[in-house]
mmCIF file of C-alpha atoms and ligand atoms in Angstrom:
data_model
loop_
_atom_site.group_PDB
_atom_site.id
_atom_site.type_symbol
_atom_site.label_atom_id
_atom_site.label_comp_id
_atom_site.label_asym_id
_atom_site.label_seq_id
_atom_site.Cartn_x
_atom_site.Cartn_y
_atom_site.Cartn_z
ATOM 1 C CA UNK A 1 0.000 0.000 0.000
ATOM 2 C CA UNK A 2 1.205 3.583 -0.619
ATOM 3 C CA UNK A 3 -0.372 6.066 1.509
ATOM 4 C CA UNK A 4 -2.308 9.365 -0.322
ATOM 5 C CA UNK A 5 -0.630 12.252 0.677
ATOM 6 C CA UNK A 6 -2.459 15.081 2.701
ATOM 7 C CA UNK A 7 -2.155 18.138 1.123
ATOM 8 C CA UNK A 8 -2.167 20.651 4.076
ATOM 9 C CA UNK A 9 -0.939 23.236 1.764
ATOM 10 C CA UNK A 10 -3.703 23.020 -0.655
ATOM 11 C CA UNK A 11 -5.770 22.732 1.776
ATOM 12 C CA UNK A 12 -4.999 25.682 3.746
ATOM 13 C CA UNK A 13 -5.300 27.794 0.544
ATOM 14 C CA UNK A 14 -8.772 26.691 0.049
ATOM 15 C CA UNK A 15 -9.485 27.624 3.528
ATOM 16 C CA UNK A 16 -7.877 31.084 3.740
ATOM 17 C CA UNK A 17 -9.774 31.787 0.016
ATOM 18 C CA UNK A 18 -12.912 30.507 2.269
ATOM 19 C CA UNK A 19 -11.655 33.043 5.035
ATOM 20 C CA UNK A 20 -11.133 36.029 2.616
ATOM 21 C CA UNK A 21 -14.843 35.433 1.472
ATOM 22 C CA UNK A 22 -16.159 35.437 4.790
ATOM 23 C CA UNK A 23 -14.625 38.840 5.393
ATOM 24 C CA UNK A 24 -15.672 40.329 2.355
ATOM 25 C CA UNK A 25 -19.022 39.713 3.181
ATOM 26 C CA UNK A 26 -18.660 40.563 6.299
ATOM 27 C CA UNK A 27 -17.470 43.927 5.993
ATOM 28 C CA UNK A 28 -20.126 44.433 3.005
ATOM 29 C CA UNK A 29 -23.096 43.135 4.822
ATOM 30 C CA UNK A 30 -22.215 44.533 8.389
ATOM 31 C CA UNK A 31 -19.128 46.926 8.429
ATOM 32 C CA UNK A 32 -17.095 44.842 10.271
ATOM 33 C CA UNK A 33 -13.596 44.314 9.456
ATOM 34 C CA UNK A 34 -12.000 41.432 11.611
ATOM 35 C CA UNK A 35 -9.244 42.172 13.397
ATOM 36 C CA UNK A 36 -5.979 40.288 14.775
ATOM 37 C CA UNK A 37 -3.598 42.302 17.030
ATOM 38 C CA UNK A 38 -0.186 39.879 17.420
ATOM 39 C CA UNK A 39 2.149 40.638 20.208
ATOM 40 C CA UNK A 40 5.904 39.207 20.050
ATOM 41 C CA UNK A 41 8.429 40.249 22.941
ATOM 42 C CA UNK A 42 11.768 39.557 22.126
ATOM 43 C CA UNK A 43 14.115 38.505 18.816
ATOM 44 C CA UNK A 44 13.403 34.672 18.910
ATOM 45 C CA UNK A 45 14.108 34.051 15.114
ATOM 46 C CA UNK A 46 11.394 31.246 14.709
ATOM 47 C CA UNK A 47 9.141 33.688 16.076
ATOM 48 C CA UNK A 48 10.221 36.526 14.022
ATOM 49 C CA UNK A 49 9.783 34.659 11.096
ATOM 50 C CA UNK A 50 5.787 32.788 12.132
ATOM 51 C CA UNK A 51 4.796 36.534 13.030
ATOM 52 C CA UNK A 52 5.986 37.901 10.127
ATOM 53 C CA UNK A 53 3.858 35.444 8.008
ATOM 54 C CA UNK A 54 0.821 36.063 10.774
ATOM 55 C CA UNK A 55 0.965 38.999 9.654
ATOM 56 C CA UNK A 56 0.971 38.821 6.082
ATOM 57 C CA UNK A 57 -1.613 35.817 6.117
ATOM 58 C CA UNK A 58 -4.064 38.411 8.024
ATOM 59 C CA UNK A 59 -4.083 41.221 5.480
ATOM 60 C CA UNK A 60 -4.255 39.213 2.688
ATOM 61 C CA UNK A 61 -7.413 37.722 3.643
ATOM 62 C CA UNK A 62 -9.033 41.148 4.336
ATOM 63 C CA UNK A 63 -8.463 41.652 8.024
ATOM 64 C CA UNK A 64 -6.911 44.006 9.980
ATOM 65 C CA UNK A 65 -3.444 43.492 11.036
ATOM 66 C CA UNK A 66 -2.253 44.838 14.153
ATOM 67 C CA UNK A 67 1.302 44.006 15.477
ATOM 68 C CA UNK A 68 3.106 44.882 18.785
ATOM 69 C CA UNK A 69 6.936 44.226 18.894
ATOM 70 C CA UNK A 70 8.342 44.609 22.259
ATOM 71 C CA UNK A 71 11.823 44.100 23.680
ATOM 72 C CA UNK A 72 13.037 41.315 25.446
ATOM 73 C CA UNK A 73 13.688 43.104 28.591
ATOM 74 C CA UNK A 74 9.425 43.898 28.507
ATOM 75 C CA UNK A 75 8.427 43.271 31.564
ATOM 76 C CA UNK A 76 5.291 41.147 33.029
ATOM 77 C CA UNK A 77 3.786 44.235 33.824
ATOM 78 C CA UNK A 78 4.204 46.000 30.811
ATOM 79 C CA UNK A 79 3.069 43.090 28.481
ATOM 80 C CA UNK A 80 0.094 42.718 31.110
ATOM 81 C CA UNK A 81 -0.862 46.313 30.424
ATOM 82 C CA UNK A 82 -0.948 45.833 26.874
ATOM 83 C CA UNK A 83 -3.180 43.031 26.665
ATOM 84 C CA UNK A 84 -5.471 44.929 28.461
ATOM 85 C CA UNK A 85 -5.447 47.928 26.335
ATOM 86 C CA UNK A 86 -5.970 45.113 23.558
ATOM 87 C CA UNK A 87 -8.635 43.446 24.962
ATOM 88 C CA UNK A 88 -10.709 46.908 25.471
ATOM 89 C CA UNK A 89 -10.035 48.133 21.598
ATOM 90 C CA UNK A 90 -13.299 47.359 19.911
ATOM 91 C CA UNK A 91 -11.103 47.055 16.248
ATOM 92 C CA UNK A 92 -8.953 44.347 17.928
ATOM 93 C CA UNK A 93 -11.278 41.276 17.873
ATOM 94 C CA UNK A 94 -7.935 38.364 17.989
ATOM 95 C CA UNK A 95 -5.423 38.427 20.587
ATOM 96 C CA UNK A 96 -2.229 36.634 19.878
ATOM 97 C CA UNK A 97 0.663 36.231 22.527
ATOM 98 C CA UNK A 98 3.524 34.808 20.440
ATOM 99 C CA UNK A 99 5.051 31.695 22.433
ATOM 100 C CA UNK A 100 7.864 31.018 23.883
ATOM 101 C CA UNK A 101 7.442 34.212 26.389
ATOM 102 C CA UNK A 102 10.816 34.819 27.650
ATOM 103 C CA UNK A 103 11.962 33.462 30.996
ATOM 104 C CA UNK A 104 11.114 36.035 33.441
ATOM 105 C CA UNK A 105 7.459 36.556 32.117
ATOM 106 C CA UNK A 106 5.014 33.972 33.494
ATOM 107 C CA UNK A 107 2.878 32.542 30.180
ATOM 108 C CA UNK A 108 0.050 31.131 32.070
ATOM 109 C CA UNK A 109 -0.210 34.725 33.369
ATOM 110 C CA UNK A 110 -0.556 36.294 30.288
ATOM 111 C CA UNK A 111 -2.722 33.933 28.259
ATOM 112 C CA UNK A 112 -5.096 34.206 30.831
ATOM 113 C CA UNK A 113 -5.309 37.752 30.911
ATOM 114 C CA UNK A 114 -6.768 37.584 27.451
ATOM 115 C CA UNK A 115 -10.177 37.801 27.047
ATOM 116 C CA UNK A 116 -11.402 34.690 26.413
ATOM 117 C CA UNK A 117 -13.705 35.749 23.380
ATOM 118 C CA UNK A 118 -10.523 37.017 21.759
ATOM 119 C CA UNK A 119 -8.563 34.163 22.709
ATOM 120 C CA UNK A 120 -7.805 32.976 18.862
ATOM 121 C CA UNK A 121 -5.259 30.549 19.943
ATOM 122 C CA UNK A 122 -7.749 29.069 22.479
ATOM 123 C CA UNK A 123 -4.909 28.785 24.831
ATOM 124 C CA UNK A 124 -7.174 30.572 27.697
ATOM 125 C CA UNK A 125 -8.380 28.305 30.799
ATOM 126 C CA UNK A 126 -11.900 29.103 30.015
ATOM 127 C CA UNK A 127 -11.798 28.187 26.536
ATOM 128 C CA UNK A 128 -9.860 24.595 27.316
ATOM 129 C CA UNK A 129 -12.439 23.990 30.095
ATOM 130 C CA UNK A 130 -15.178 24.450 27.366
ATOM 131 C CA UNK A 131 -13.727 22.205 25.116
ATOM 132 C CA UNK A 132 -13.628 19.823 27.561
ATOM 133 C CA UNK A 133 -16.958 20.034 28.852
ATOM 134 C CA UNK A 134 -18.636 20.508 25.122
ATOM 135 C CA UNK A 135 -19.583 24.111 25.305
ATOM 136 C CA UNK A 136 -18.534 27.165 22.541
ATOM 137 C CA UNK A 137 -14.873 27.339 22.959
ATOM 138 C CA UNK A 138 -12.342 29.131 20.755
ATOM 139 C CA UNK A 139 -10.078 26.142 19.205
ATOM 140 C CA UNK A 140 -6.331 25.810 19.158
ATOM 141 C CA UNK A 141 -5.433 26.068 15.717
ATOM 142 C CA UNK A 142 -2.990 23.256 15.354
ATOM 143 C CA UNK A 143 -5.500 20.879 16.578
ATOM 144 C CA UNK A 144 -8.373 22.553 15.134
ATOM 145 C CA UNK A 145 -6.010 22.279 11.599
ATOM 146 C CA UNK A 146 -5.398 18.483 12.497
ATOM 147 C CA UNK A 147 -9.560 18.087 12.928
ATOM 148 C CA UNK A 148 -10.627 19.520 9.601
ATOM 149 C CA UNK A 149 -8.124 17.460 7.438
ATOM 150 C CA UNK A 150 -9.247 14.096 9.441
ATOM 151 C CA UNK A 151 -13.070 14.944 8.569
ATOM 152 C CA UNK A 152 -12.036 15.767 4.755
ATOM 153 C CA UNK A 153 -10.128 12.552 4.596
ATOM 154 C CA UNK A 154 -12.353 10.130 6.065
ATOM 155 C CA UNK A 155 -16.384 12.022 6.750
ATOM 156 C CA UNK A 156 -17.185 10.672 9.749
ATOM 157 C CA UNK A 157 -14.946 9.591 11.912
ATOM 158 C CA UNK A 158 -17.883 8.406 14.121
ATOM 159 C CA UNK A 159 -16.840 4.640 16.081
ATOM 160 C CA UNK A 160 -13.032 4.967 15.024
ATOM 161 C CA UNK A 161 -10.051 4.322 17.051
ATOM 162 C CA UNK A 162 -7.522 6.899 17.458
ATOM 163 C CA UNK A 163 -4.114 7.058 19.115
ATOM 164 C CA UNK A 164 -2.767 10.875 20.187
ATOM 165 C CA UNK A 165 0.925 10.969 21.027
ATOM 166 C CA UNK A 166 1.374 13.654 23.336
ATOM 167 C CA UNK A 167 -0.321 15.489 26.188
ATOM 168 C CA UNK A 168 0.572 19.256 25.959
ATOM 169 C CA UNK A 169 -1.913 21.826 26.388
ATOM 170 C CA UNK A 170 -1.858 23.438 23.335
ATOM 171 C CA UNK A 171 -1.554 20.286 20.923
ATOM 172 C CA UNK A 172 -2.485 16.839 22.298
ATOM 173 C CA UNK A 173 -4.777 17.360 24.683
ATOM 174 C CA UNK A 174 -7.086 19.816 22.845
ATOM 175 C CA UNK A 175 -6.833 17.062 19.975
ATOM 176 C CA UNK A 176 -7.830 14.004 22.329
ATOM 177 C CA UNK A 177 -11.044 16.256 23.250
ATOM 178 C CA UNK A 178 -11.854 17.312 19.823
ATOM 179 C CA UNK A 179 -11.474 13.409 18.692
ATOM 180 C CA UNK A 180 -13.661 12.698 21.762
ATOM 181 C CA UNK A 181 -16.468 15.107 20.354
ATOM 182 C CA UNK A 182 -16.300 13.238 17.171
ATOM 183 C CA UNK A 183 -17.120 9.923 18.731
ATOM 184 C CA UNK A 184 -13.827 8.219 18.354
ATOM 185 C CA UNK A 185 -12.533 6.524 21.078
ATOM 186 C CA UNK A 186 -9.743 8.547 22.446
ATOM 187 C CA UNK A 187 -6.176 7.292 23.875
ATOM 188 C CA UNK A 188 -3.584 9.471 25.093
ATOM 189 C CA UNK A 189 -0.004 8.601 25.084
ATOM 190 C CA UNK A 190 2.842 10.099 26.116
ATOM 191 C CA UNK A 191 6.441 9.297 27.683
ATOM 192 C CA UNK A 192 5.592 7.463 30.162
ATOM 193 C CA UNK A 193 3.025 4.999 27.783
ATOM 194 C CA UNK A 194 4.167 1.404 27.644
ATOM 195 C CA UNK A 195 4.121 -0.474 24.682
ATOM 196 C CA UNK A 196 3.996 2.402 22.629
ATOM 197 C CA UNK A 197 4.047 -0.160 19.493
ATOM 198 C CA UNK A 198 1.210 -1.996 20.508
ATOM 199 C CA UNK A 199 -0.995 1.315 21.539
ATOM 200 C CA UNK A 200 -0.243 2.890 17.889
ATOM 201 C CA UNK A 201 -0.677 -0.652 15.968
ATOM 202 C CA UNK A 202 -4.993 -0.529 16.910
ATOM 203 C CA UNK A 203 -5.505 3.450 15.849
ATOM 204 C CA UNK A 204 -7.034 4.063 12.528
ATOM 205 C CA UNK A 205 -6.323 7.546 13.394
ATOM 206 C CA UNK A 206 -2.715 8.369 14.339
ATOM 207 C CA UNK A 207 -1.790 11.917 15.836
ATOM 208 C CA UNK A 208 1.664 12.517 16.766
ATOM 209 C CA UNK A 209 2.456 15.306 18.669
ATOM 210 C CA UNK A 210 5.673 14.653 20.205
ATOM 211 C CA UNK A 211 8.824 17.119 18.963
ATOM 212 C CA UNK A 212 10.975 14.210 18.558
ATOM 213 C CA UNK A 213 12.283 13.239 14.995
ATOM 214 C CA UNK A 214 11.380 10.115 13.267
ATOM 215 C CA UNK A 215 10.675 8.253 16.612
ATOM 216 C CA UNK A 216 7.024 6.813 15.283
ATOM 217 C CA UNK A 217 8.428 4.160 13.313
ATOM 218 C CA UNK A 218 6.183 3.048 10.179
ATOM 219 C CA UNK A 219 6.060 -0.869 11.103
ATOM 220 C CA UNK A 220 4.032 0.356 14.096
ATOM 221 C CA UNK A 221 1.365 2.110 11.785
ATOM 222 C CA UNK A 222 -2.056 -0.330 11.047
ATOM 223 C CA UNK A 223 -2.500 -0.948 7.239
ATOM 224 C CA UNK A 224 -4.905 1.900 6.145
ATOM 225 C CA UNK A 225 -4.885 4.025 9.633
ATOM 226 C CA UNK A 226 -5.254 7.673 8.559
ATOM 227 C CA UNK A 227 -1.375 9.785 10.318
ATOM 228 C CA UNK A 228 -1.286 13.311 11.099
ATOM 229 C CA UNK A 229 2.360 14.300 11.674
ATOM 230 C CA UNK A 230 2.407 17.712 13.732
ATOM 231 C CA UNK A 231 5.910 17.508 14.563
ATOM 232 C CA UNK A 232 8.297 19.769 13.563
ATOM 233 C CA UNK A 233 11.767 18.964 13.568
ATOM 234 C CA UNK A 234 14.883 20.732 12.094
ATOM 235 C CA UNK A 235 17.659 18.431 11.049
ATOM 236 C CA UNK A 236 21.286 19.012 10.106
ATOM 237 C CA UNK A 237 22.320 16.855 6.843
ATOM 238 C CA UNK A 238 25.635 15.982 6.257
ATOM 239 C CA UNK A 239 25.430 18.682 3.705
ATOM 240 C CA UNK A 240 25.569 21.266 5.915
ATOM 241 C CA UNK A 241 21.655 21.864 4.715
ATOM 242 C CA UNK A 242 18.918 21.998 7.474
ATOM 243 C CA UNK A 243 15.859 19.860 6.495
ATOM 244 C CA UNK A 244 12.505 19.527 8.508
ATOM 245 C CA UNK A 245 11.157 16.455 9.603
ATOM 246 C CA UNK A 246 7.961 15.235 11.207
ATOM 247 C CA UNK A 247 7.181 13.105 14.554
ATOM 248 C CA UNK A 248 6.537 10.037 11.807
ATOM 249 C CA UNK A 249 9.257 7.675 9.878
ATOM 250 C CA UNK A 250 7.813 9.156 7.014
ATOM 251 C CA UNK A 251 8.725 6.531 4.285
ATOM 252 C CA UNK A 252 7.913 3.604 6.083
ATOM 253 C CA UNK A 253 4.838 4.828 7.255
ATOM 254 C CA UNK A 254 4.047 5.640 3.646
ATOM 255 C CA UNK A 255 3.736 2.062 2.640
ATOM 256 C CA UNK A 256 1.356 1.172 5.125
ATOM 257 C CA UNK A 257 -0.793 4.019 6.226
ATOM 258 C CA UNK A 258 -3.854 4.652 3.995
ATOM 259 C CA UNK A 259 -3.155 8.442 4.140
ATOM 260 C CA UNK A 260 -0.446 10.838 5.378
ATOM 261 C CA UNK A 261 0.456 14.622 5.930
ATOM 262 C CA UNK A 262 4.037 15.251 4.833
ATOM 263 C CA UNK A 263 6.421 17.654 7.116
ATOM 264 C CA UNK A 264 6.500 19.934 5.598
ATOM 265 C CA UNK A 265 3.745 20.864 3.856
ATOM 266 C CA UNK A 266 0.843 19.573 6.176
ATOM 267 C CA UNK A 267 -0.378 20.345 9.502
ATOM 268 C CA UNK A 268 2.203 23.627 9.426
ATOM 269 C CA UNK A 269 0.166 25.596 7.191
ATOM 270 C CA UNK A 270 -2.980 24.720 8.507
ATOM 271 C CA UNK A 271 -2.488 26.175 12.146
ATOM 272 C CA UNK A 272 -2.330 29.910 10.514
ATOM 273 C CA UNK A 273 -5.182 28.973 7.813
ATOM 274 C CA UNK A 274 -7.221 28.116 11.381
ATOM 275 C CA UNK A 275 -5.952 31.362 12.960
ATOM 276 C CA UNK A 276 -7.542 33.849 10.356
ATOM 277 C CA UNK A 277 -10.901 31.009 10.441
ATOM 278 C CA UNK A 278 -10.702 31.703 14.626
ATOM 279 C CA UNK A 279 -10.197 35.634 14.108
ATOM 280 C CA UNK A 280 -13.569 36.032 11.791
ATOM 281 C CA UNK A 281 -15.708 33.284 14.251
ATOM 282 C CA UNK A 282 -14.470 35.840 17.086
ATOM 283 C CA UNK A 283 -15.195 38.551 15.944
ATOM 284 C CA UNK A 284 -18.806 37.769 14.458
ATOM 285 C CA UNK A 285 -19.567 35.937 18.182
ATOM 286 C CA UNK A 286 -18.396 39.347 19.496
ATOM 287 C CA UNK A 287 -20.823 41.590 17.457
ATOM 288 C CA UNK A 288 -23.456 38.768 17.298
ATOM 289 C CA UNK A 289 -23.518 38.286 13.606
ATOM 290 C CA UNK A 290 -24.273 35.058 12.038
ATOM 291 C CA UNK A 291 -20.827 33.432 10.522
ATOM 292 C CA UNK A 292 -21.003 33.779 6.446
ATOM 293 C CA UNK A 293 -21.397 30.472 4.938
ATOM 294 C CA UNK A 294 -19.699 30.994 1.746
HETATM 295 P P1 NDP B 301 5.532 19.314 24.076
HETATM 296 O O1 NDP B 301 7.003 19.165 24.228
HETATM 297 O O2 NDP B 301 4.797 20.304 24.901
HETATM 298 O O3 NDP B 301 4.849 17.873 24.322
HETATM 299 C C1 NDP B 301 5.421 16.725 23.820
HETATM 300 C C2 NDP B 301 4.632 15.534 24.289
HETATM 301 O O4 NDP B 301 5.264 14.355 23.764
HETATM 302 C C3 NDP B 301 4.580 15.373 25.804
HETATM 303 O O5 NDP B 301 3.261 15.109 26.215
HETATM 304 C C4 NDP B 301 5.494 14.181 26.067
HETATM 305 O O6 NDP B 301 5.081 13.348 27.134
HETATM 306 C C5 NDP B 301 5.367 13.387 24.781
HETATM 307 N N1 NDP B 301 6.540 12.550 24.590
HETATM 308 C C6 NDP B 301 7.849 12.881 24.693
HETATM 309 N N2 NDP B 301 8.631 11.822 24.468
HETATM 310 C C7 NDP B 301 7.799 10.777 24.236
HETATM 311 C C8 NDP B 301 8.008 9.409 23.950
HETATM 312 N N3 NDP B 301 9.225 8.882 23.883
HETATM 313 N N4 NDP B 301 6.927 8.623 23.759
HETATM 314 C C9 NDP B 301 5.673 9.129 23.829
HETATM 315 N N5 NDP B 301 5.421 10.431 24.100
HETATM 316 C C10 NDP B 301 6.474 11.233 24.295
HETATM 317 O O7 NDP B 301 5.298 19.550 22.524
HETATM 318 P P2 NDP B 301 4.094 20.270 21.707
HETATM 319 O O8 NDP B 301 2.829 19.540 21.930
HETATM 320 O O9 NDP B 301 4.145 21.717 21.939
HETATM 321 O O10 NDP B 301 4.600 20.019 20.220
HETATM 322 C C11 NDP B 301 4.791 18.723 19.706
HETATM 323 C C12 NDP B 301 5.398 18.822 18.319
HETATM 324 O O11 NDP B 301 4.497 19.499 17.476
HETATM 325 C C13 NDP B 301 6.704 19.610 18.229
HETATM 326 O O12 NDP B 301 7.532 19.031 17.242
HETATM 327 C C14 NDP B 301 6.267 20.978 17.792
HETATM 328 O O13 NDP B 301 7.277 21.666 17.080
HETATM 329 C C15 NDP B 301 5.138 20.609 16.876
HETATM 330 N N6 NDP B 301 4.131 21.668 16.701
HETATM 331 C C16 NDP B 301 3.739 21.941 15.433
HETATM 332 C C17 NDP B 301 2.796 22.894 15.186
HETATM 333 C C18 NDP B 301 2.362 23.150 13.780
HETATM 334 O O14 NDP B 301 1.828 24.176 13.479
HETATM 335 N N7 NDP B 301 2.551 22.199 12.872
HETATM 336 C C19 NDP B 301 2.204 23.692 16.270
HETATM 337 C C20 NDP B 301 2.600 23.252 17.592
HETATM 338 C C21 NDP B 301 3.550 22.283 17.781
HETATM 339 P P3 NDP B 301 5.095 13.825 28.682
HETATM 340 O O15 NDP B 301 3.890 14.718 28.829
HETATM 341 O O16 NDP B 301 4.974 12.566 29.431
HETATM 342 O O17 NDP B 301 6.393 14.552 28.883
#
């Protein structure tokens, strides 16, 4: 068997097209221009570099683009201050905190100084207690991103086992819950899971979330089982050349997997695609307006 590749990047093209509608109409229909204010303290260059495309992803889907750099030496205070100024400015209807924070500022402080309505990255206790408990929370994006692939892949994913790899807030356990909601039946695993092999070899849906390279190996994977690979991991060659890989042994998992997302070039750009889709359902819930089918 040779697994169908998931085209996240295709996909998330459709969906940010689908995203640029919505706000056209919205601003035609009800004056309303979404908008996503992005905060980054410091000069992490991974950071740098997802804001920057934050950024650009935001304005060219209609929305407004607001972007606060601050220095690392920013303190808690200061950031605090900010968010609150953000969460009171009617044209801001998205909050992002750009993660890692560094050291000296608490993150669990901050994201939960957002408001949870503009809490786009659904990081905010409120919002993870409502996706737990079934009620109308903002989504992580990643997982969120993970979510809307499975459903185009395989409909209804009603009955079906699936495996998560990882238990972080913002990745695997938002995924296990959003699984849950979709009537799979859920397990969690994580470092301390035994018999990894044996967990992974029942899932027909397999979500790895675990930041190390390769370590899923492919002879694990059941014949058919649908693998979403949200790792990313940077590699040195012997070239000198830094290549990304995923969570998954991709080519082994190929040949046994009925369908795959490649790293990179799958979940990645999904998680922004799902930011801009999270900054229009905001800001419609926050002006009670009806979200555009287009
Ligand atoms: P974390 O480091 O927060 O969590 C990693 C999880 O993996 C932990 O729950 C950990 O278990 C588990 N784990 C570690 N080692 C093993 C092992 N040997 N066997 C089983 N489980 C293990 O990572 P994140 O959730 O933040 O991110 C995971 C990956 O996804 C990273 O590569 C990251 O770069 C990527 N990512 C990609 C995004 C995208 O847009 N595509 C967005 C966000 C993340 P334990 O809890 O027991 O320590």
């Amino acid at each position: 068997m040779t697994a169908d590749i998931i085209d996240g990047k295709a996909f998330a093209a459709r969906l940010k097209e689908n995203v640029a509608q919505q706000v056209a109409h919205l601003k035609e229909q009800h004056n309303l221009t979404p908008g996503l204010a992005v905060v980054i303290v410091g000069e992490d260059p991974a950071s740098q570099i997802y804001v920057r495309n934050k950024n650009k992803s935001t304005r060219e889907a209609g929305m407004n683009s607001f972007e606060h750099r601050l220095p690392a030496e920013t303190t808690q205070e200061e950031l605090l201050a900010l968010v609150d100024t953000l969460n009171n400015d009617p044209a801001v209807h998205g909050i992002l905190v750009q993660l890692p924070l560094p050291g000296h500022i608490e993150e669990n402080a901050v994201i939960d100084a957002i408001s949870p309505a503009k809490d786009v990255d659904g990081f905010h206790v409120i919002n993870a207690g409502l996706l737990a408990t079934g009620g109308n929370a903002m989504i992580p994006c990643t997982p969120l991103g993970c979510l809307l692939m499975l459903k185009d892949r395989l409909g209804d994913l009603s009955g079906l086992e699936a495996v998560v790899i990882g238990r972080s807030n913002i990745v695997g356990k938002p995924m296990a819950q959003l699984l849950l909601k979709e009537n799979c039946t859920v397990t969690v695993a994580h470092s301390r899971t035994r018999d990894l092999p044996q967990v992974i070899g029942r899932a027909d849906i397999v979500v790895a979330a675990v930041g190390r390279p390769e370590m899923i190996q492919g002879e694990w994977i059941k014949e058919g089982a649908t693998v979403i690979d949200v790792g990313i991991n940077r590699l040195s060659s012997p070239d000198g050349k830094n290549r990304l890989v995923g969570d998954v042994e991709f080519e082994g998992a190929r040949t046994r997997a009925g369908a795959i997302t490649p790293v990179p070039g799958g979940v990645g750009p999904m998680t922004i695609a799902c930011l801009l889709k999270n900054t229009v359902t905001a800001a419609c819930r926050q002006h009670g307006v009806t979200e555009p089918e287009v």
